[in-house]
Coordinates of C-alpha atoms and ligand atoms in Angstrom, one line a residue:
M1 CA 16.1 -4.8 10.9
S2 CA 18.9 -7.2 10.0
N3 CA 19.1 -8.9 6.7
K4 CA 18.7 -12.2 8.5
I5 CA 15.4 -11.2 10.0
V6 CA 14.2 -9.9 6.6
L7 CA 15.2 -13.2 4.9
T8 CA 13.5 -15.3 7.6
R9 CA 10.3 -13.4 7.2
L10 CA 10.4 -13.6 3.5
Y11 CA 11.1 -17.3 3.8
N12 CA 8.1 -17.8 6.1
L13 CA 5.9 -16.1 3.5
I14 CA 7.1 -18.6 0.9
L15 CA 6.9 -21.6 3.2
P16 CA 3.2 -22.5 2.4
Y17 CA 4.2 -22.9 -1.3
K18 CA 7.3 -24.9 -0.7
Y19 CA 6.3 -27.7 -3.0
Q20 CA 5.7 -25.5 -6.0
F21 CA 8.9 -23.6 -5.1
M22 CA 10.9 -26.9 -4.9
M23 CA 9.5 -28.0 -8.2
A24 CA 10.5 -24.7 -9.8
M25 CA 14.0 -25.2 -8.4
F26 CA 14.1 -28.7 -9.8
A27 CA 13.1 -27.4 -13.2
A28 CA 15.8 -24.7 -12.9
L29 CA 18.3 -27.4 -12.2
A30 CA 17.2 -29.3 -15.3
V31 CA 17.5 -26.1 -17.4
A32 CA 21.0 -25.5 -16.1
G33 CA 22.1 -29.1 -16.8
L34 CA 20.7 -29.0 -20.3
S35 CA 22.5 -25.8 -21.0
A36 CA 25.7 -27.5 -20.1
A37 CA 24.8 -30.4 -22.3
Q38 CA 24.4 -27.9 -25.2
A39 CA 27.9 -26.6 -24.7
Y40 CA 29.2 -30.2 -24.5
M41 CA 27.5 -31.1 -27.8
V42 CA 29.8 -28.7 -29.7
K43 CA 32.6 -31.2 -29.4
P44 CA 31.1 -34.2 -31.3
L45 CA 29.5 -31.7 -33.7
L46 CA 32.9 -30.3 -34.8
D47 CA 35.1 -33.4 -34.4
K48 CA 32.8 -36.1 -35.8
I49 CA 30.9 -34.2 -38.5
F50 CA 33.4 -31.5 -39.7
F51 CA 36.7 -33.2 -39.2
E52 CA 35.9 -37.0 -39.4
K53 CA 33.0 -36.4 -41.8
N54 CA 31.1 -39.1 -40.0
T55 CA 27.6 -39.5 -41.7
F56 CA 26.0 -41.3 -38.8
Y57 CA 26.6 -38.3 -36.5
L58 CA 25.4 -36.1 -39.3
A59 CA 22.1 -38.0 -39.3
V60 CA 21.7 -38.1 -35.5
L61 CA 23.1 -34.9 -34.1
P62 CA 20.6 -32.4 -35.6
F63 CA 17.7 -34.4 -34.1
A64 CA 19.5 -34.7 -30.7
L65 CA 19.9 -30.9 -30.9
V66 CA 16.2 -30.3 -31.5
A67 CA 15.3 -32.7 -28.7
L68 CA 17.7 -31.0 -26.3
F69 CA 16.2 -27.6 -27.1
T70 CA 12.6 -28.9 -26.7
V71 CA 13.2 -30.6 -23.4
K72 CA 15.0 -27.5 -22.1
G73 CA 12.2 -25.3 -23.3
F74 CA 9.7 -27.5 -21.4
F75 CA 11.6 -27.2 -18.2
Y76 CA 12.1 -23.5 -18.7
S77 CA 8.4 -22.9 -19.0
L78 CA 7.7 -24.9 -15.9
Y79 CA 10.4 -23.1 -14.0
Y80 CA 9.4 -19.7 -15.1
Y81 CA 5.7 -20.2 -14.6
L82 CA 5.9 -21.8 -11.2
L83 CA 8.3 -19.2 -9.9
E84 CA 6.1 -16.3 -11.1
K85 CA 3.2 -18.0 -9.5
V86 CA 4.8 -18.3 -6.1
G87 CA 6.2 -14.8 -6.3
H88 CA 2.9 -13.2 -7.2
T89 CA 1.0 -15.2 -4.7
V90 CA 3.2 -14.0 -1.9
I91 CA 2.8 -10.5 -3.2
R92 CA -1.0 -10.8 -3.3
I93 CA -1.1 -12.1 0.2
L94 CA 1.3 -9.5 1.5
R95 CA -0.7 -6.7 -0.1
I96 CA -3.9 -7.9 1.6
M97 CA -2.1 -8.3 4.9
L98 CA -0.8 -4.7 4.6
F99 CA -4.1 -3.3 3.5
N100 CA -5.9 -5.0 6.5
H101 CA -3.2 -3.9 8.9
I102 CA -3.5 -0.3 7.8
H103 CA -7.2 -0.4 8.3
M104 CA -6.7 -1.7 11.8
Q105 CA -4.8 1.4 12.8
S106 CA -6.4 4.1 14.8
L107 CA -7.4 7.5 13.4
S108 CA -4.3 9.2 14.8
F109 CA -2.1 6.9 12.7
F110 CA -3.9 8.3 9.6
H111 CA -3.4 11.8 10.9
K112 CA 0.3 11.2 11.1
T113 CA 1.0 9.2 7.9
S114 CA 0.5 10.6 4.4
T115 CA -1.8 8.9 2.0
G116 CA 0.9 8.9 -0.7
E117 CA 3.3 7.1 1.6
L118 CA 0.8 4.3 2.4
I119 CA -0.1 3.9 -1.2
S120 CA 3.5 3.7 -2.1
R121 CA 4.0 0.9 0.5
I122 CA 1.2 -1.2 -0.9
V123 CA 1.9 -0.6 -4.5
N124 CA 5.6 0.1 -5.2
D125 CA 7.4 -1.5 -2.3
I126 CA 5.6 -4.8 -2.5
S127 CA 6.4 -4.9 -6.3
L128 CA 10.1 -4.5 -5.4
I129 CA 9.9 -7.4 -3.0
Q130 CA 8.3 -9.5 -5.7
G131 CA 11.3 -8.6 -7.9
T132 CA 13.6 -9.9 -5.2
I133 CA 11.7 -13.2 -4.7
T134 CA 11.3 -14.1 -8.3
T135 CA 14.1 -12.7 -10.3
V136 CA 16.7 -13.1 -7.6
V137 CA 16.0 -16.0 -5.4
V138 CA 15.6 -18.5 -8.2
G139 CA 17.3 -16.5 -11.0
L140 CA 20.3 -16.7 -8.7
L141 CA 19.9 -20.4 -8.1
R142 CA 19.5 -21.2 -11.8
D143 CA 22.6 -19.2 -12.7
F144 CA 24.5 -20.8 -9.8
F145 CA 23.7 -24.3 -11.0
Q146 CA 24.5 -23.3 -14.6
V147 CA 27.9 -22.0 -13.6
I148 CA 28.6 -25.2 -11.7
F149 CA 27.6 -27.5 -14.5
L150 CA 29.5 -25.5 -17.1
L151 CA 32.6 -25.5 -14.9
V152 CA 32.3 -29.3 -14.9
V153 CA 32.2 -29.2 -18.8
I154 CA 35.3 -26.9 -19.1
F155 CA 37.3 -29.0 -16.7
A156 CA 36.3 -32.2 -18.5
M157 CA 37.4 -30.6 -21.8
N158 CA 40.8 -29.3 -20.7
W159 CA 41.8 -28.7 -17.1
K160 CA 44.8 -26.4 -18.0
L161 CA 42.7 -24.1 -20.1
A162 CA 40.0 -24.3 -17.4
L163 CA 42.5 -23.1 -14.7
L164 CA 43.6 -20.3 -17.0
S165 CA 40.1 -19.0 -17.5
L166 CA 39.3 -19.3 -13.9
F167 CA 41.9 -16.7 -13.4
F168 CA 40.2 -14.4 -15.9
L169 CA 36.6 -14.8 -14.9
P170 CA 36.9 -13.0 -11.7
A171 CA 38.8 -10.2 -13.4
A172 CA 35.9 -9.7 -15.8
A173 CA 33.7 -9.3 -12.7
L174 CA 35.8 -6.5 -11.4
P175 CA 33.8 -3.7 -12.9
I176 CA 30.7 -5.1 -11.2
V177 CA 32.4 -4.8 -7.8
K178 CA 33.8 -1.4 -8.7
F179 CA 30.4 0.0 -9.8
G180 CA 28.2 -1.9 -7.3
K181 CA 28.3 0.8 -4.7
A182 CA 27.7 3.6 -7.1
F183 CA 24.7 1.7 -8.6
R184 CA 23.1 1.3 -5.2
R185 CA 23.5 4.9 -4.4
V186 CA 22.1 6.1 -7.7
S187 CA 19.2 3.6 -7.6
T188 CA 18.1 4.8 -4.1
R189 CA 18.2 8.4 -5.5
I190 CA 16.1 7.4 -8.5
Q191 CA 13.5 5.9 -6.1
E192 CA 13.4 9.0 -4.0
E193 CA 13.1 11.3 -6.9
T194 CA 10.3 9.2 -8.4
A195 CA 8.4 9.3 -5.1
D196 CA 8.7 13.1 -5.2
V197 CA 7.4 13.2 -8.8
S198 CA 4.4 11.2 -7.8
S199 CA 3.6 13.3 -4.8
I200 CA 3.7 16.5 -6.9
I201 CA 1.3 14.9 -9.4
H202 CA -0.9 13.7 -6.5
E203 CA -1.0 17.1 -4.8
S204 CA -1.5 19.2 -7.9
I205 CA -4.3 17.0 -9.3
T206 CA -6.3 16.7 -6.1
G207 CA -5.7 20.4 -5.6
A208 CA -6.7 21.3 -9.2
P209 CA -9.5 23.6 -8.1
V210 CA -7.1 25.7 -5.9
V211 CA -4.4 25.7 -8.6
K212 CA -7.0 27.1 -11.1
A213 CA -8.5 29.6 -8.7
F214 CA -5.1 31.0 -7.8
T215 CA -3.8 30.6 -11.4
M216 CA -0.8 28.7 -10.1
E217 CA -0.5 26.5 -13.3
K218 CA 2.8 28.0 -14.2
Y219 CA 4.1 27.6 -10.6
E220 CA 3.0 24.0 -10.5
S221 CA 4.5 23.4 -14.0
D222 CA 7.9 24.8 -12.9
R223 CA 7.9 22.8 -9.7
F224 CA 7.1 19.7 -11.7
S225 CA 9.7 20.4 -14.3
A226 CA 12.4 20.9 -11.7
Q227 CA 11.5 17.6 -10.1
V228 CA 11.4 15.7 -13.3
M229 CA 14.8 17.2 -14.1
A230 CA 16.2 15.9 -10.9
L231 CA 14.9 12.4 -11.8
F232 CA 16.3 12.8 -15.2
K233 CA 19.7 13.6 -13.8
A234 CA 19.7 10.6 -11.5
T235 CA 18.6 8.3 -14.3
M236 CA 21.3 9.6 -16.6
K237 CA 24.0 9.1 -14.0
N238 CA 22.8 5.5 -13.8
A239 CA 22.9 5.3 -17.6
K240 CA 26.4 6.7 -17.6
Y241 CA 27.7 4.1 -15.2
R242 CA 26.0 1.4 -17.2
S243 CA 27.4 2.6 -20.5
I244 CA 30.9 2.4 -19.1
Q245 CA 30.5 -0.8 -17.1
H246 CA 29.3 -3.0 -20.0
P247 CA 32.2 -2.3 -22.5
L248 CA 34.7 -2.4 -19.7
M249 CA 33.6 -6.0 -18.9
E250 CA 33.6 -6.9 -22.6
I251 CA 37.2 -5.6 -23.0
I252 CA 38.5 -7.5 -20.0
G253 CA 36.5 -10.5 -21.2
G254 CA 38.0 -10.0 -24.7
I255 CA 41.5 -10.0 -23.3
G256 CA 40.8 -13.2 -21.4
M257 CA 39.3 -14.7 -24.6
A258 CA 42.4 -13.7 -26.6
M259 CA 44.7 -15.4 -24.1
I260 CA 42.5 -18.5 -24.2
I261 CA 42.4 -18.6 -27.9
W262 CA 46.2 -18.2 -28.1
F263 CA 46.8 -20.9 -25.4
G264 CA 44.1 -23.2 -26.8
G265 CA 45.2 -22.8 -30.3
K266 CA 48.7 -23.8 -29.3
E267 CA 47.3 -27.0 -27.7
V268 CA 45.3 -27.9 -30.8
I269 CA 48.2 -27.3 -33.1
A270 CA 50.5 -29.3 -30.8
G271 CA 47.9 -32.1 -31.1
N272 CA 47.1 -32.1 -27.3
A273 CA 43.4 -31.2 -28.0
T274 CA 40.9 -31.5 -30.8
P275 CA 39.3 -28.4 -32.3
G276 CA 36.0 -29.8 -31.0
T277 CA 37.3 -29.8 -27.5
F278 CA 38.4 -26.3 -27.9
F279 CA 35.2 -24.9 -29.3
S280 CA 33.1 -26.8 -26.8
F281 CA 35.2 -25.3 -24.1
L282 CA 34.8 -21.8 -25.6
A283 CA 31.0 -22.3 -25.8
A284 CA 30.8 -23.3 -22.2
L285 CA 33.0 -20.3 -21.2
I286 CA 30.8 -17.9 -23.0
M287 CA 27.8 -19.4 -21.3
I288 CA 29.4 -19.0 -17.9
Y289 CA 30.1 -15.4 -18.6
E290 CA 26.4 -14.5 -19.1
P291 CA 25.2 -15.2 -15.5
I292 CA 28.2 -13.4 -14.1
K293 CA 27.3 -10.3 -16.1
G294 CA 23.8 -10.6 -14.6
V295 CA 25.1 -10.5 -11.1
S296 CA 25.3 -6.7 -11.0
K297 CA 21.7 -6.4 -11.9
I298 CA 20.7 -9.0 -9.4
N299 CA 22.7 -7.1 -6.8
S300 CA 20.8 -3.9 -7.3
T301 CA 17.5 -5.7 -7.3
V302 CA 18.3 -7.3 -4.0
Q303 CA 19.3 -4.0 -2.5
Q304 CA 16.1 -2.4 -3.5
G305 CA 14.0 -5.4 -2.5
F306 CA 15.5 -5.5 0.9
A307 CA 15.0 -1.8 1.5
A308 CA 11.4 -2.2 0.4
A309 CA 10.9 -5.3 2.6
I310 CA 12.2 -3.4 5.6
R311 CA 9.7 -0.6 5.0
V312 CA 6.8 -3.0 4.5
F313 CA 7.7 -5.1 7.6
T314 CA 8.1 -2.1 9.8
L315 CA 4.7 -0.9 8.8
L316 CA 3.3 -4.4 9.4
D317 CA 4.9 -4.3 12.9
H318 CA 3.3 -1.0 13.7
P319 CA 0.9 -1.9 16.5
A320 CA -2.8 -1.1 16.2
E321 CA -3.3 1.3 19.0
I322 CA -7.0 0.8 19.5
T323 CA -8.2 -2.8 19.6
S324 CA -10.6 -5.0 21.6
K325 CA -9.1 -6.6 24.6
P326 CA -8.8 -10.4 24.1
G327 CA -12.2 -12.0 24.8
A328 CA -13.9 -8.7 25.4
P329 CA -17.7 -9.1 25.6
D330 CA -20.1 -7.6 23.1
L331 CA -21.8 -4.4 24.1
P332 CA -25.5 -5.2 24.6
I333 CA -28.0 -3.1 22.7
F334 CA -27.9 0.3 24.3
K335 CA -30.8 1.0 26.6
Q336 CA -30.2 3.3 29.5
E337 CA -27.5 6.0 29.6
I338 CA -24.1 7.1 28.4
K339 CA -21.9 8.4 31.2
I340 CA -18.7 10.4 30.8
K341 CA -16.7 10.6 34.1
D342 CA -13.8 13.0 34.8
L343 CA -12.7 12.8 31.2
Q344 CA -9.4 14.2 30.1
F345 CA -8.0 13.9 26.6
N346 CA -5.1 15.2 24.6
Y347 CA -3.7 14.3 21.1
D348 CA 0.0 13.6 20.9
E349 CA 1.1 16.7 22.6
D350 CA 0.8 17.1 26.3
I351 CA -1.6 20.0 26.1
P352 CA -5.0 18.7 27.2
I353 CA -7.8 19.4 24.6
L354 CA -10.6 18.2 26.9
K355 CA -10.6 18.7 30.7
N356 CA -12.8 17.5 33.5
I357 CA -15.7 16.5 31.4
N358 CA -18.6 15.0 33.4
L359 CA -21.8 14.3 31.5
T360 CA -24.7 11.9 31.6
V361 CA -26.9 11.4 28.6
P362 CA -30.0 9.3 29.1
A363 CA -31.2 7.2 26.2
G364 CA -33.3 9.1 23.7
E365 CA -31.9 12.5 24.6
I366 CA -30.8 15.0 21.9
L367 CA -27.8 16.8 23.3
A368 CA -26.5 19.8 21.5
I369 CA -22.9 20.7 21.8
V370 CA -22.0 24.3 21.0
G371 CA -18.9 26.3 21.4
P372 CA -16.3 28.4 19.6
S373 CA -14.2 26.8 16.8
G374 CA -11.3 24.7 18.1
S375 CA -12.9 24.3 21.5
G376 CA -13.0 20.5 21.3
K377 CA -16.5 19.7 20.1
S378 CA -15.5 17.3 17.3
T379 CA -12.9 15.8 19.6
L380 CA -15.4 15.0 22.3
A381 CA -17.8 13.4 19.7
N382 CA -15.0 11.2 18.3
L383 CA -14.3 9.7 21.7
I384 CA -17.7 8.0 22.0
P385 CA -17.1 5.4 19.1
R386 CA -13.5 5.2 20.6
F387 CA -11.7 6.7 17.7
F388 CA -9.2 7.8 20.3
D389 CA -8.4 6.5 23.7
I390 CA -8.7 8.9 26.6
Q391 CA -5.9 9.6 29.1
H392 CA -7.9 10.0 32.2
G393 CA -11.5 9.2 33.3
S394 CA -13.9 6.9 31.6
I395 CA -16.8 6.6 29.1
L396 CA -19.5 4.2 30.1
I397 CA -22.4 2.9 28.0
D398 CA -25.0 1.2 30.2
N399 CA -22.3 1.0 32.9
M400 CA -19.8 -0.8 30.6
D401 CA -16.5 1.0 29.9
I402 CA -16.1 1.3 26.2
R403 CA -12.5 0.1 26.5
D404 CA -13.8 -3.2 27.9
V405 CA -16.2 -4.2 25.2
N406 CA -15.7 -5.6 21.7
L407 CA -14.8 -2.7 19.4
K408 CA -17.1 -3.8 16.5
S409 CA -20.1 -4.2 18.8
L410 CA -19.5 -0.7 20.1
R411 CA -19.1 0.9 16.6
D412 CA -22.1 -1.0 15.3
Q413 CA -24.2 0.9 17.7
V414 CA -22.9 4.4 16.8
S415 CA -23.6 6.2 13.6
V416 CA -21.3 9.1 12.7
V417 CA -22.2 11.9 10.3
T418 CA -19.2 14.1 10.0
Q419 CA -18.4 17.6 9.2
Q420 CA -16.9 16.5 5.9
T421 CA -19.2 14.1 4.1
I422 CA -17.2 11.1 3.1
L423 CA -18.5 9.3 0.0
F424 CA -16.9 6.7 -2.3
N425 CA -16.6 6.6 -6.1
D426 CA -19.4 4.1 -6.4
T427 CA -23.1 4.0 -7.1
I428 CA -25.6 5.9 -5.0
S429 CA -27.1 2.7 -3.6
H430 CA -23.7 1.3 -2.6
N431 CA -22.9 4.5 -0.9
I432 CA -26.1 4.5 1.1
A433 CA -25.8 0.8 2.0
Y434 CA -22.2 1.2 3.1
G435 CA -21.8 -0.5 6.5
S436 CA -25.4 -1.8 6.7
K437 CA -26.5 -5.4 6.8
E438 CA -29.9 -4.6 5.3
Q439 CA -29.3 -3.9 1.7
S440 CA -32.6 -4.6 0.0
E441 CA -33.6 -2.2 -2.7
K442 CA -36.7 -1.1 -0.8
E443 CA -34.8 -0.3 2.4
I444 CA -32.2 1.8 0.5
R445 CA -35.0 3.6 -1.2
D446 CA -36.8 4.2 2.1
A447 CA -33.7 5.6 3.7
A448 CA -33.2 7.9 0.7
H449 CA -36.8 9.0 1.0
A450 CA -36.4 9.8 4.8
A451 CA -33.2 11.7 4.0
Y452 CA -35.0 13.8 1.4
A453 CA -32.7 12.5 -1.2
L454 CA -35.1 10.5 -3.3
Q455 CA -36.1 13.4 -5.5
F456 CA -32.7 14.4 -6.7
I457 CA -31.6 10.7 -7.0
E458 CA -34.6 10.0 -9.3
Q459 CA -33.7 12.9 -11.5
L460 CA -30.2 11.5 -12.2
H461 CA -29.8 9.6 -15.4
E462 CA -29.2 6.2 -13.8
G463 CA -31.0 6.8 -10.5
F464 CA -29.6 4.7 -7.7
D465 CA -27.0 3.2 -10.0
T466 CA -25.4 6.5 -10.8
V467 CA -21.7 6.6 -10.0
I468 CA -21.0 9.8 -8.1
G469 CA -17.3 10.4 -8.6
E470 CA -14.4 10.5 -6.2
S471 CA -15.7 11.9 -2.9
G472 CA -19.0 12.5 -4.6
V473 CA -17.7 15.4 -6.8
R474 CA -20.6 15.1 -9.1
L475 CA -23.1 16.0 -6.4
S476 CA -23.8 19.3 -4.7
G477 CA -22.8 19.9 -1.1
G478 CA -26.4 19.5 0.2
E479 CA -27.0 16.4 -1.9
R480 CA -23.8 14.9 -0.5
Q481 CA -25.0 15.6 3.1
R482 CA -28.4 14.0 2.4
L483 CA -26.7 10.9 1.1
S484 CA -24.6 10.5 4.2
I485 CA -27.7 11.1 6.3
A486 CA -29.4 8.3 4.3
R487 CA -26.4 6.1 5.1
A488 CA -26.8 6.7 8.8
L489 CA -30.5 6.1 8.6
L490 CA -30.0 2.8 7.0
K491 CA -27.4 1.7 9.5
N492 CA -30.0 2.5 12.2
A493 CA -27.7 2.6 15.2
P494 CA -29.2 3.7 18.5
I495 CA -26.5 6.3 19.1
L496 CA -26.0 9.1 16.7
I497 CA -23.0 11.5 16.5
L498 CA -23.8 14.4 14.3
D499 CA -21.2 16.9 13.4
E500 CA -23.1 19.5 11.4
A501 CA -21.4 21.1 8.5
T502 CA -20.6 24.7 9.1
S503 CA -20.9 25.7 5.5
A504 CA -24.1 27.5 4.8
L505 CA -26.3 25.9 2.2
D506 CA -28.9 27.9 0.3
T507 CA -32.3 28.0 2.0
E508 CA -34.0 25.4 -0.1
S509 CA -31.2 22.9 0.4
E510 CA -30.8 23.9 4.0
R511 CA -34.5 23.2 4.7
E512 CA -34.3 19.7 3.1
V513 CA -31.1 18.8 5.0
Q514 CA -32.8 20.0 8.2
K515 CA -35.8 17.9 7.7
A516 CA -33.6 14.9 6.8
L517 CA -31.7 15.4 10.1
E518 CA -34.9 15.5 12.1
N519 CA -35.9 12.2 10.6
L520 CA -32.5 10.8 11.5
M521 CA -32.6 12.0 15.1
K522 CA -36.0 10.4 15.8
N523 CA -35.8 7.7 18.4
R524 CA -32.1 7.9 18.8
T525 CA -29.7 9.2 21.4
T526 CA -28.0 12.1 19.7
F527 CA -24.9 14.1 20.3
V528 CA -25.2 16.9 17.8
I529 CA -22.5 19.5 17.3
A530 CA -24.9 22.2 16.3
H531 CA -24.4 25.2 14.1
R532 CA -28.0 25.6 13.1
L533 CA -30.4 27.5 15.4
S534 CA -33.2 25.1 14.5
T535 CA -31.2 22.1 15.7
I536 CA -30.3 23.8 18.9
K537 CA -33.9 24.7 19.6
N538 CA -34.9 21.1 19.0
A539 CA -32.4 19.8 21.4
D540 CA -33.4 18.6 24.9
R541 CA -30.3 20.0 26.4
I542 CA -27.4 22.2 25.3
I543 CA -23.8 22.1 26.6
V544 CA -21.4 24.9 25.9
I545 CA -17.7 23.9 25.5
K546 CA -15.0 26.5 25.8
D547 CA -11.3 25.7 25.9
G548 CA -12.0 22.0 26.5
R549 CA -14.4 22.5 29.4
I550 CA -18.1 22.4 29.8
V551 CA -18.8 25.9 30.9
E552 CA -22.6 26.1 30.7
E553 CA -25.4 23.6 30.5
G554 CA -29.2 23.8 30.1
T555 CA -32.0 24.5 27.7
H556 CA -32.0 27.2 25.1
D557 CA -34.2 29.6 27.1
K558 CA -32.4 29.0 30.3
L559 CA -29.0 29.6 28.8
L560 CA -30.1 32.7 27.0
A561 CA -31.5 34.1 30.3
L562 CA -28.1 33.3 31.9
G563 CA -26.5 35.9 29.7
G564 CA -23.1 34.1 29.6
E565 CA -21.1 32.3 26.9
Y566 CA -24.2 30.9 25.2
K567 CA -25.8 34.3 24.9
A568 CA -22.5 35.6 23.4
L569 CA -22.3 32.8 20.9
Y570 CA -25.9 33.0 20.1
S571 CA -25.8 36.7 19.3
L572 CA -22.6 36.2 17.2
Q573 CA -23.9 33.3 15.1
F574 CA -27.6 33.7 14.8
Q575 CA -28.6 37.3 15.3
V576 CA -29.0 39.3 12.2
Ligands
LIG601 N1 -5.7 14.9 15.0 C1 -5.3 15.9 15.8 N2 -4.1 16.0 16.3 C2 -3.7 17.0 17.1 N3 -4.5 18.0 17.4 C3 -5.8 18.0 16.9 C4 -6.2 17.0 16.1 N4 -7.5 17.3 15.8 C5 -7.8 18.4 16.4 N5 -6.8 18.9 17.1 C6 -6.8 20.1 17.9 O1 -7.7 19.9 19.0 C7 -8.5 21.1 19.2 C8 -10.0 20.9 19.2 O2 -10.3 20.5 17.8 P1 -11.8 20.1 17.4 O3 -11.8 19.6 16.1 O4 -12.3 19.2 18.5 O5 -12.5 21.5 17.5 P2 -14.1 21.9 17.2 O6 -14.6 22.4 18.5 O7 -14.7 20.7 16.6 O8 -13.9 23.1 16.2 P3 -14.9 23.4 14.9 O9 -16.1 24.1 15.4 O10 -14.0 24.4 14.1 O11 -15.1 22.1 14.2 C9 -8.0 22.1 18.2 O12 -7.1 23.0 18.8 C10 -7.2 21.3 17.2 O13 -6.1 22.0 16.7
LIG602 MG1 -15.4 20.3 14.6

């Protein structure tokens, strides 16, 4: 992505706020002009008051000075505030855009991209862009105006001296050029090392139970220390360059200053200039020097901001793989049958995970899917709500291809209860009501009741208002499962995808989860990936998947009598 494209896109983001932006620029212009006026005022101050001993000027100038500072202060506030406002507004909007865009991505995108990376895009990179917009865009403009105005002042004071100093100003900027490249390199390294520090923190904290169980505290501590050391080294390199750059600039500036004093002093002694002119000139020169020193910092901020903007825009350009076709109709309420025809599916690699799947499931049927681990059961279930698109064949719901209907209308009709229960760090009632339109207290309570969750919820200190911790860590496994069952009950979608957890619960918990599931399956068309014998026996039909194919199909009794794959699985999993 070229710098020009990045700039155009940033510009387009600012465009809606152009009036505020222009006002900020106008205020910046005023600040710059008033700074030049301050330098100019040194001349009457010295010449009239200190040399001519003029009492009128003595009475007026102090007031003029206060007035100047006050007006400048007003414009400064205006400029600073408006600029921050525009910058942070853009950042807020960009964050929301990025967040929404990430959530439009298909599941495979999330499988390929790490959480830490996405968080870093939304949090760190966007802050870096904000730095570019506010500090740089207008900081640079203000400094630019200021330099121009001050140049006018020094030329007005003494053009010969002005020419002499114009020769020295660029020389003072030499260290900036010299160190610029090194700064960029070091700052990129600091960024990378910081990202690695965060990822170690993230990993080791989320993995705390494993760290403890395997007593890896020392190992993690060493890993972290090494990484923090790498960051320290990069930071110190940066500090080293800075510690040299600054005095180097001062020394070159000092030499220039000495020359100017020598030359200026000669002019004053010869009577070609007044002391006021000379000091006014000097004040302006010192003020010009400040923004020039700032250039190196602005340069590194721009470099970082651009790199961040490229990362953010690239992510924003990542197409959402699974979307509704334009104008796709809504899927009518499901009534008749789900038909899978000649389905073939693979993830990224070319190895097919599911092959030649043909299956018709009439409304109201409970279909159990069984098969060895890794055979493709969860994959098949994930295709019905179109979490992935298939490579060959079709999935029809009431004779409409799921790729031809509006995605939201499809997913509204499918409830998914997954192998891993996914809960949010929020209250129990918000977790149950997640994704449902009906959110009245009674309905949430009824859902909890039908999911056999009411009893344990009521025993909690704050009942339905209890916050359950990240991923529901403050609940037991069985309680978590019953909460996600309650959520699916409340959503009340006609199609249910149930990926039973393999982890065995204790018998009491197991029985409650089982009863909750029975309530959930009532009056629904259910695809259940079954690990429990009771679920399998309750199913209307069982399919056995092996290596991505349906190898057997029928009722429990029929399949047992067949003496094939199902019989083998059955004796492996359920026979004591
Ligand atoms: N996101 C993914 N990207 C690539 N391959 C995947 C992905 N998810 C699963 N697979 C692969 O697809 C195959 C089928 O996985 P799937 O999760 O459907 O198995 P399963 O039958 O549900 O197994 P289990 O009973 O253990 O849950 C496995 O070989 C797995 O490695
Ligand atoms: Mg699975």
